CSV table of C-alpha atoms and ligand atoms in Angstrom, one decimal:
chain,number,residue,atom,x,y,z
O,1,MET,CA,8.8,15.3,12.3
O,2,LYS,CA,12.4,15.4,14.3
O,3,LYS,CA,13.3,12.1,14.7
O,4,ILE,CA,13.2,8.8,11.9
O,5,ALA,CA,14.7,5.1,11.1
O,6,VAL,CA,15.7,3.7,8.3
O,7,PHE,CA,15.5,-0.2,7.5
O,8,THR,CA,15.3,-2.4,4.8
O,9,SER,CA,13.4,-6.4,5.0
O,10,GLY,CA,12.9,-9.5,2.5
O,11,GLY,CA,15.4,-10.2,-0.1
O,12,ASP,CA,18.1,-7.3,-0.4
O,13,SER,CA,18.3,-5.4,-3.8
O,14,PRO,CA,21.6,-3.4,-5.2
O,15,GLY,CA,20.8,0.0,-5.5
O,16,MET,CA,19.1,-0.5,-1.4
O,17,ASN,CA,22.6,0.9,0.3
O,18,ALA,CA,21.9,4.2,-2.0
O,19,CYS,CA,18.7,4.8,-0.7
O,20,ILE,CA,20.3,4.0,3.1
O,21,ARG,CA,22.7,7.0,2.0
O,22,ALA,CA,19.9,9.7,0.5
O,23,VAL,CA,17.3,8.7,3.8
O,24,VAL,CA,20.2,9.5,6.1
O,25,ARG,CA,21.9,12.5,4.2
O,26,MET,CA,18.5,14.4,3.6
O,27,SER,CA,17.7,13.4,7.0
O,28,LEU,CA,20.9,15.0,7.8
O,29,TYR,CA,19.7,18.0,5.5
O,30,GLN,CA,16.6,18.7,7.0
O,31,GLY,CA,18.2,19.3,10.3
O,32,MET,CA,16.4,15.7,11.8
O,33,GLU,CA,18.1,12.9,13.9
O,34,VAL,CA,18.3,9.5,11.8
O,35,PHE,CA,18.4,5.7,12.7
O,36,GLY,CA,19.2,3.0,11.1
O,37,ILE,CA,17.9,-0.4,12.3
O,38,ARG,CA,19.7,-3.3,11.3
O,39,ARG,CA,18.0,-6.5,10.1
O,40,GLY,CA,14.5,-5.2,9.4
O,41,TYR,CA,11.9,-5.9,11.8
O,42,GLN,CA,14.2,-8.4,14.1
O,43,GLY,CA,16.0,-6.1,14.6
O,44,MET,CA,13.3,-3.6,15.6
O,45,ILE,CA,11.7,-5.6,18.1
O,46,GLU,CA,15.6,-6.6,19.8
O,47,GLY,CA,16.6,-2.2,19.7
O,48,ASP,CA,19.4,-2.7,17.5
O,49,ILE,CA,18.6,1.3,16.3
O,50,LEU,CA,22.2,3.1,16.2
O,51,PRO,CA,22.2,6.4,15.5
O,52,MET,CA,23.3,7.8,12.0
O,53,GLU,CA,26.0,10.7,11.1
O,54,GLN,CA,27.3,11.8,7.9
O,55,GLY,CA,30.0,9.6,7.6
O,56,SER,CA,27.4,6.5,8.5
O,57,VAL,CA,26.8,6.1,5.2
O,58,SER,CA,30.2,6.9,3.1
O,59,GLY,CA,31.6,4.9,0.5
O,60,ILE,CA,28.2,2.9,-0.1
O,61,ILE,CA,26.5,3.9,-2.9
O,62,GLN,CA,28.1,1.5,-5.2
O,63,GLN,CA,28.1,-1.3,-2.9
O,64,GLY,CA,25.4,-4.0,-3.6
O,65,GLY,CA,23.7,-6.0,-0.7
O,66,THR,CA,22.7,-3.6,2.7
O,67,ILE,CA,24.6,-2.2,5.1
O,68,LEU,CA,21.4,-2.7,7.6
O,69,ARG,CA,20.9,-5.7,6.7
O,70,SER,CA,18.1,-7.6,6.6
O,71,ALA,CA,15.9,-10.7,7.6
O,72,ARG,CA,12.4,-11.8,7.5
O,73,SER,CA,11.7,-12.3,10.7
O,74,GLN,CA,8.9,-14.3,12.4
O,75,GLU,CA,8.4,-13.0,15.3
O,76,PHE,CA,6.8,-9.8,13.9
O,77,ARG,CA,4.1,-11.6,12.4
O,78,THR,CA,2.3,-11.3,15.9
O,79,GLU,CA,1.6,-9.4,18.3
O,80,ALA,CA,3.5,-9.3,20.9
O,81,GLY,CA,6.4,-9.2,18.8
O,82,ARG,CA,5.2,-5.6,17.3
O,83,ALA,CA,4.0,-4.8,20.6
O,84,LYS,CA,8.5,-5.0,21.7
O,85,ALA,CA,9.0,-3.2,18.1
O,86,TYR,CA,6.5,-0.4,18.7
O,87,ARG,CA,8.0,-0.1,22.5
O,88,GLN,CA,12.4,-0.3,21.4
O,89,LEU,CA,10.8,2.7,18.5
O,90,GLN,CA,9.6,5.0,21.4
O,91,GLU,CA,12.2,4.6,23.5
O,92,ALA,CA,14.1,5.5,20.8
O,93,GLY,CA,12.1,8.3,20.0
O,94,ILE,CA,11.3,7.2,16.7
O,95,GLU,CA,8.4,9.4,15.4
O,96,GLY,CA,8.9,8.0,11.4
O,97,LEU,CA,10.3,5.2,9.6
O,98,VAL,CA,11.7,5.0,6.5
O,99,ALA,CA,10.7,0.6,4.7
O,100,ILE,CA,13.0,-0.1,2.0
O,101,GLY,CA,11.6,-3.4,1.1
O,102,GLY,CA,9.1,-4.8,-1.5
O,103,ASP,CA,5.7,-7.1,-0.8
O,104,GLY,CA,6.1,-8.6,3.1
O,105,THR,CA,7.9,-5.4,3.9
O,106,PHE,CA,5.0,-2.8,3.3
O,107,LYS,CA,1.8,-5.8,4.5
O,108,GLY,CA,4.3,-5.7,8.2
O,109,ALA,CA,4.2,-1.7,7.8
O,110,GLN,CA,0.7,-1.9,7.1
O,111,ILE,CA,0.2,-3.5,10.7
O,112,LEU,CA,2.4,-1.5,12.8
O,113,MET,CA,0.7,1.3,11.6
O,114,SER,CA,-3.0,0.1,12.2
O,115,GLU,CA,-2.1,-1.1,15.6
O,116,TYR,CA,0.0,2.2,16.3
O,117,PRO,CA,-1.4,5.4,14.4
O,118,ASP,CA,1.3,7.4,15.8
O,119,ILE,CA,4.3,5.6,13.5
O,120,LYS,CA,4.5,7.2,10.2
O,121,ILE,CA,5.8,4.7,7.3
O,122,ILE,CA,6.5,5.5,4.2
O,123,GLY,CA,8.4,3.1,1.9
O,124,CYS,CA,10.5,2.5,-0.7
O,125,PRO,CA,10.5,-0.9,-3.3
O,126,GLY,CA,13.2,-2.5,-2.7
O,127,THR,CA,13.1,-5.5,-4.8
O,128,ILE,CA,14.8,-6.9,-7.5
O,129,ASP,CA,12.0,-8.7,-8.8
O,130,ASN,CA,9.8,-5.7,-10.2
O,131,ASP,CA,6.7,-6.3,-9.5
O,132,LEU,CA,4.9,-3.8,-7.4
O,133,TYR,CA,1.8,-1.7,-8.3
O,134,GLY,CA,3.0,2.0,-8.3
O,135,THR,CA,6.2,2.0,-10.0
O,136,ASP,CA,7.9,1.6,-13.4
O,137,PHE,CA,10.9,0.1,-11.6
O,138,THR,CA,11.6,-1.3,-8.2
O,139,ILE,CA,15.2,-0.5,-6.5
O,140,GLY,CA,17.7,-3.3,-8.3
O,141,TYR,CA,15.9,-4.4,-10.9
O,142,ASP,CA,17.8,-2.6,-13.7
O,143,THR,CA,20.8,-3.9,-12.1
O,144,ALA,CA,19.3,-7.4,-11.6
O,145,ILE,CA,18.3,-7.2,-15.7
O,146,ASN,CA,22.1,-6.2,-16.0
O,147,THR,CA,23.4,-9.2,-14.8
O,148,ALA,CA,21.3,-11.3,-16.0
O,149,MET,CA,22.0,-10.6,-19.6
O,150,ASN,CA,26.0,-10.1,-19.1
O,151,ALA,CA,25.4,-14.3,-17.6
O,152,ILE,CA,23.0,-15.0,-20.9
O,153,ASP,CA,25.4,-13.1,-23.3
O,154,ASN,CA,28.7,-15.6,-21.4
O,155,ILE,CA,26.3,-18.4,-22.5
O,156,LYS,CA,25.7,-17.6,-25.8
O,157,ASP,CA,29.3,-17.6,-26.7
O,158,THR,CA,29.7,-20.4,-25.9
O,159,ALA,CA,26.2,-22.3,-26.9
O,160,ASN,CA,27.4,-20.7,-30.4
O,161,ALA,CA,30.4,-23.0,-30.2
O,162,HIS,CA,28.5,-26.3,-30.5
O,163,ASP,CA,25.4,-26.9,-31.2
O,164,ARG,CA,23.6,-26.3,-28.2
O,165,LEU,CA,19.9,-25.2,-26.6
O,166,PHE,CA,20.6,-23.8,-23.7
O,167,PHE,CA,17.7,-23.0,-20.7
O,168,VAL,CA,18.2,-20.5,-18.2
O,169,GLU,CA,16.8,-19.9,-15.4
O,170,VAL,CA,16.6,-16.6,-13.5
O,171,MET,CA,15.2,-15.3,-10.7
O,172,GLY,CA,11.7,-14.1,-10.4
O,173,ARG,CA,9.4,-16.8,-8.1
O,174,ASP,CA,6.1,-14.7,-9.0
O,175,ALA,CA,6.7,-13.0,-11.8
O,176,GLY,CA,8.5,-12.5,-15.7
O,177,PHE,CA,9.8,-8.9,-15.1
O,178,ILE,CA,13.8,-10.3,-15.1
O,179,ALA,CA,13.1,-13.0,-17.5
O,180,LEU,CA,11.6,-10.7,-20.1
O,181,ARG,CA,13.7,-7.7,-20.1
O,182,ALA,CA,17.1,-10.2,-19.9
O,183,GLY,CA,15.4,-12.2,-22.5
O,184,ILE,CA,14.6,-9.5,-25.3
O,185,ALA,CA,17.8,-7.6,-24.5
O,186,THR,CA,19.9,-10.9,-25.2
O,187,GLY,CA,17.9,-12.0,-28.6
O,188,ALA,CA,16.2,-14.9,-26.6
O,189,GLU,CA,14.4,-17.3,-28.7
O,190,ALA,CA,11.8,-17.5,-26.0
O,191,VAL,CA,10.9,-16.8,-22.6
O,192,LEU,CA,8.3,-18.7,-20.2
O,193,VAL,CA,7.6,-16.1,-17.2
O,194,PRO,CA,4.7,-17.0,-14.5
O,195,GLU,CA,2.0,-13.9,-16.2
O,196,SER,CA,1.2,-15.7,-19.3
O,197,LYS,CA,0.6,-19.5,-19.8
O,198,THR,CA,3.4,-21.4,-21.2
O,199,ASN,CA,2.4,-24.0,-24.4
O,200,ILE,CA,5.6,-26.2,-24.5
O,201,GLU,CA,4.1,-27.8,-27.9
O,202,HIS,CA,4.2,-24.3,-29.3
O,203,LEU,CA,7.7,-24.1,-27.7
O,204,ILE,CA,8.9,-26.7,-29.3
O,205,GLN,CA,7.4,-25.3,-32.9
O,206,THR,CA,9.7,-21.9,-32.2
O,207,LEU,CA,12.4,-23.8,-31.9
O,208,GLU,CA,12.3,-26.1,-34.4
O,209,GLN,CA,11.5,-23.1,-36.8
O,210,GLY,CA,14.5,-21.3,-35.9
O,211,TYR,CA,16.7,-24.5,-36.6
O,212,ILE,CA,15.2,-25.9,-39.5
O,213,ARG,CA,14.4,-22.8,-41.1
O,214,LYS,CA,16.1,-19.9,-39.4
O,215,LYS,CA,19.2,-22.6,-39.6
O,216,LYS,CA,20.0,-21.6,-36.2
O,217,ASN,CA,22.7,-23.9,-34.3
O,218,SER,CA,22.4,-22.9,-31.1
O,219,SER,CA,19.5,-21.5,-29.2
O,220,ILE,CA,18.9,-19.5,-25.3
O,221,VAL,CA,15.4,-20.3,-23.7
O,222,VAL,CA,14.9,-17.7,-20.9
O,223,VAL,CA,12.9,-19.4,-17.8
O,224,ALA,CA,11.6,-16.9,-14.8
O,225,GLU,CA,12.0,-19.8,-11.8
O,226,GLY,CA,8.6,-19.1,-10.9
O,227,ASP,CA,6.7,-20.3,-14.7
O,228,ASP,CA,3.8,-21.8,-14.2
O,229,ALA,CA,5.4,-25.4,-16.5
O,230,GLY,CA,8.2,-25.4,-14.3
O,231,GLY,CA,11.3,-24.9,-13.4
O,232,ALA,CA,14.1,-25.0,-16.8
O,233,PHE,CA,15.4,-28.9,-15.5
O,234,THR,CA,11.9,-29.8,-16.0
O,235,ILE,CA,11.0,-27.2,-19.2
O,236,ALA,CA,14.3,-27.9,-20.9
O,237,GLU,CA,14.0,-32.8,-20.1
O,238,ARG,CA,10.2,-32.1,-22.2
O,239,VAL,CA,11.9,-30.3,-24.3
O,240,GLY,CA,14.9,-32.1,-25.1
O,241,LYS,CA,12.6,-35.6,-26.1
O,242,LYS,CA,11.9,-33.9,-29.5
O,243,PHE,CA,15.4,-31.9,-30.0
O,244,SER,CA,17.5,-35.6,-29.4
O,245,GLN,CA,20.5,-33.4,-32.6
O,246,TYR,CA,21.0,-31.3,-29.8
O,247,GLU,CA,22.3,-30.7,-26.7
O,248,ILE,CA,20.5,-29.6,-23.7
O,249,LYS,CA,22.0,-27.2,-21.5
O,250,VAL,CA,20.3,-26.0,-18.3
O,251,THR,CA,22.0,-23.2,-16.0
O,252,VAL,CA,20.0,-21.9,-13.6
O,253,LEU,CA,21.3,-18.4,-12.3
O,254,GLY,CA,20.6,-17.8,-8.7
O,255,HIS,CA,21.3,-15.5,-6.6
O,256,ILE,CA,24.2,-13.4,-8.3
O,257,GLN,CA,21.3,-11.9,-9.3
O,258,ARG,CA,21.0,-9.7,-6.3
O,259,GLY,CA,24.4,-8.6,-5.7
O,260,GLY,CA,26.7,-6.5,-7.3
O,261,ARG,CA,27.6,-2.7,-7.9
O,262,PRO,CA,24.2,-1.3,-8.8
O,263,THR,CA,23.6,0.3,-12.3
O,264,CYS,CA,24.0,4.1,-12.9
O,265,MET,CA,20.5,4.4,-13.3
O,266,GLU,CA,20.0,2.6,-10.1
O,267,ARG,CA,21.9,4.7,-7.9
O,268,VAL,CA,20.0,7.9,-8.8
O,269,ARG,CA,16.6,5.8,-8.6
O,270,ALA,CA,17.3,4.9,-5.3
O,271,SER,CA,18.7,8.0,-4.0
O,272,ARG,CA,15.9,10.0,-6.4
O,273,MET,CA,13.9,7.5,-4.2
O,274,GLY,CA,15.4,8.2,-0.3
O,275,ILE,CA,15.1,11.7,-0.7
O,276,ALA,CA,11.1,12.0,-1.6
O,277,ALA,CA,10.6,9.4,1.3
O,278,VAL,CA,12.1,11.7,3.9
O,279,GLN,CA,10.0,14.9,2.0
O,280,ALA,CA,6.6,12.6,2.7
O,281,LEU,CA,7.5,12.4,6.2
O,282,GLN,CA,8.3,16.3,7.0
O,283,GLU,CA,5.1,16.6,5.3
O,284,GLY,CA,3.1,14.0,7.6
O,285,LYS,CA,2.3,11.8,5.4
O,286,ALA,CA,2.3,7.9,6.3
O,287,GLY,CA,1.5,4.5,4.4
O,288,LEU,CA,2.5,5.4,0.9
O,289,MET,CA,5.0,3.8,-1.5
O,290,VAL,CA,7.5,5.9,-3.0
O,291,GLY,CA,7.3,4.8,-6.9
O,292,GLU,CA,8.9,6.9,-10.1
O,293,ILE,CA,6.1,6.2,-13.5
O,294,ASN,CA,6.7,8.6,-16.1
O,295,ASN,CA,9.9,9.8,-14.2
O,296,GLN,CA,7.8,11.1,-11.8
O,297,ILE,CA,7.8,11.0,-8.6
O,298,VAL,CA,4.8,9.3,-7.5
O,299,LEU,CA,3.2,8.2,-3.7
O,300,THR,CA,1.3,5.2,-4.0
O,301,PRO,CA,-0.9,3.6,-1.0
O,302,LEU,CA,0.8,1.0,1.0
O,303,GLU,CA,-2.2,-1.0,0.5
O,304,LEU,CA,-2.6,-0.5,-3.0
O,305,ALA,CA,1.0,-1.5,-3.7
O,306,THR,CA,0.6,-4.6,-2.2
O,307,LYS,CA,-3.0,-5.3,-3.2
O,308,HIS,CA,-2.1,-5.6,-6.8
O,309,HIS,CA,0.8,-6.7,-8.8
O,310,GLN,CA,2.0,-5.2,-12.1
O,311,GLU,CA,1.1,-6.1,-14.9
O,312,ILE,CA,3.6,-7.7,-18.3
O,313,ASN,CA,3.3,-5.5,-21.0
O,314,PRO,CA,1.9,-7.9,-23.5
O,315,MET,CA,3.9,-6.0,-26.4
O,316,LEU,CA,7.1,-6.9,-24.5
O,317,LEU,CA,6.4,-10.7,-24.9
O,318,GLU,CA,4.9,-10.3,-28.1
O,319,MET,CA,8.8,-8.3,-28.9
O,320,VAL,CA,10.3,-11.6,-27.8
O,321,ASP,CA,8.5,-13.6,-31.0
O,322,ILE,CA,9.2,-11.0,-33.3
O,323,LEU,CA,12.4,-10.1,-32.9
O,324,ALA,CA,13.4,-14.7,-32.2
G,1,F6P,O1,13.6,-10.9,-3.6
G,1,F6P,C1,12.9,-11.2,-5.0
G,1,F6P,C2,13.6,-13.2,-5.0
G,1,F6P,O2,14.8,-12.4,-5.7
G,1,F6P,C3,12.6,-14.2,-6.2
G,1,F6P,O3,12.8,-14.1,-6.4
G,1,F6P,C4,13.7,-15.3,-4.9
G,1,F6P,O4,13.2,-16.4,-5.4
G,1,F6P,C5,13.4,-14.9,-3.6
G,1,F6P,O5,14.0,-13.5,-3.6
G,1,F6P,C6,15.0,-15.6,-3.2
G,1,F6P,O6,14.6,-15.6,-1.6
G,1,F6P,P1,16.0,-15.9,-0.4
G,1,F6P,O7,16.8,-16.4,-1.6
G,1,F6P,O8,16.0,-14.6,0.3
G,1,F6P,O9,14.9,-17.5,-0.8
């Protein structure tokens, strides 16, 4: 393989830049030409493709976001859109792609490869949600949980200064991984995630025990945005009626979790995955996602990575109750 391209698609995540940098530098190291496609599949359709040099990725390893920008393309969902994208790749002589993104990005890659099998695609898992099957950790997750943890630490300071019950909503439309680890790390009273059914009565009991038996004067409940019982505002309203003696506050952390400087582990993991993706393309592999399982690089078919969902470890959920 002589020419490859890299792109980021879907929701951005911290560490994507480190991954782009690794793909570019590894390709050049191996004597290949490498291109960057801006704005994901939409940029592919529009031919927004630029050659990348050693210096194109200088000074980006510490930056959040993605220098290649990102998009969610409606046009790529159509056959005509994908035909345009394929023509652009052909014109540029691109034979292989590294797609950095999540579920939607990999579904798009699978459709493109089924229609145009001469295009080889390897995926790198880029999402803060950590919900992809085939890797212990996705690019962006470690930074996002540290951002959430620091924000919740700040909230705890002020919660302790008053008699307050805080509901903090973190990201995770379909997954509770951010809520779970950020909750454990901040000593949350309870963590509510979409993967397990929320029992409001049980939550009320847990909070009551905290106030009555353990004499706590403040509590934090971490809620994943996709929780089955609703977001933090809805849950706070339902629970708040029982705790009239405490002031109820709700904080939605939102997109601060998506940005920011990637952590050290993030940068290393993203770099390792970027190198592995280029290696896989060189070995003629395609339709696979690079993951890291037990500290080893593992390649998982994109089909499996998108069909399955990473499972929450029940022991971690139990830890929240034990430690509360
Ligand atoms: O990247 C995944 C995610 O963070 C979800 O947890 C969240 O619901 C979603 O992105 C929001 O995406 P956007 O800001 O692009 O609408």
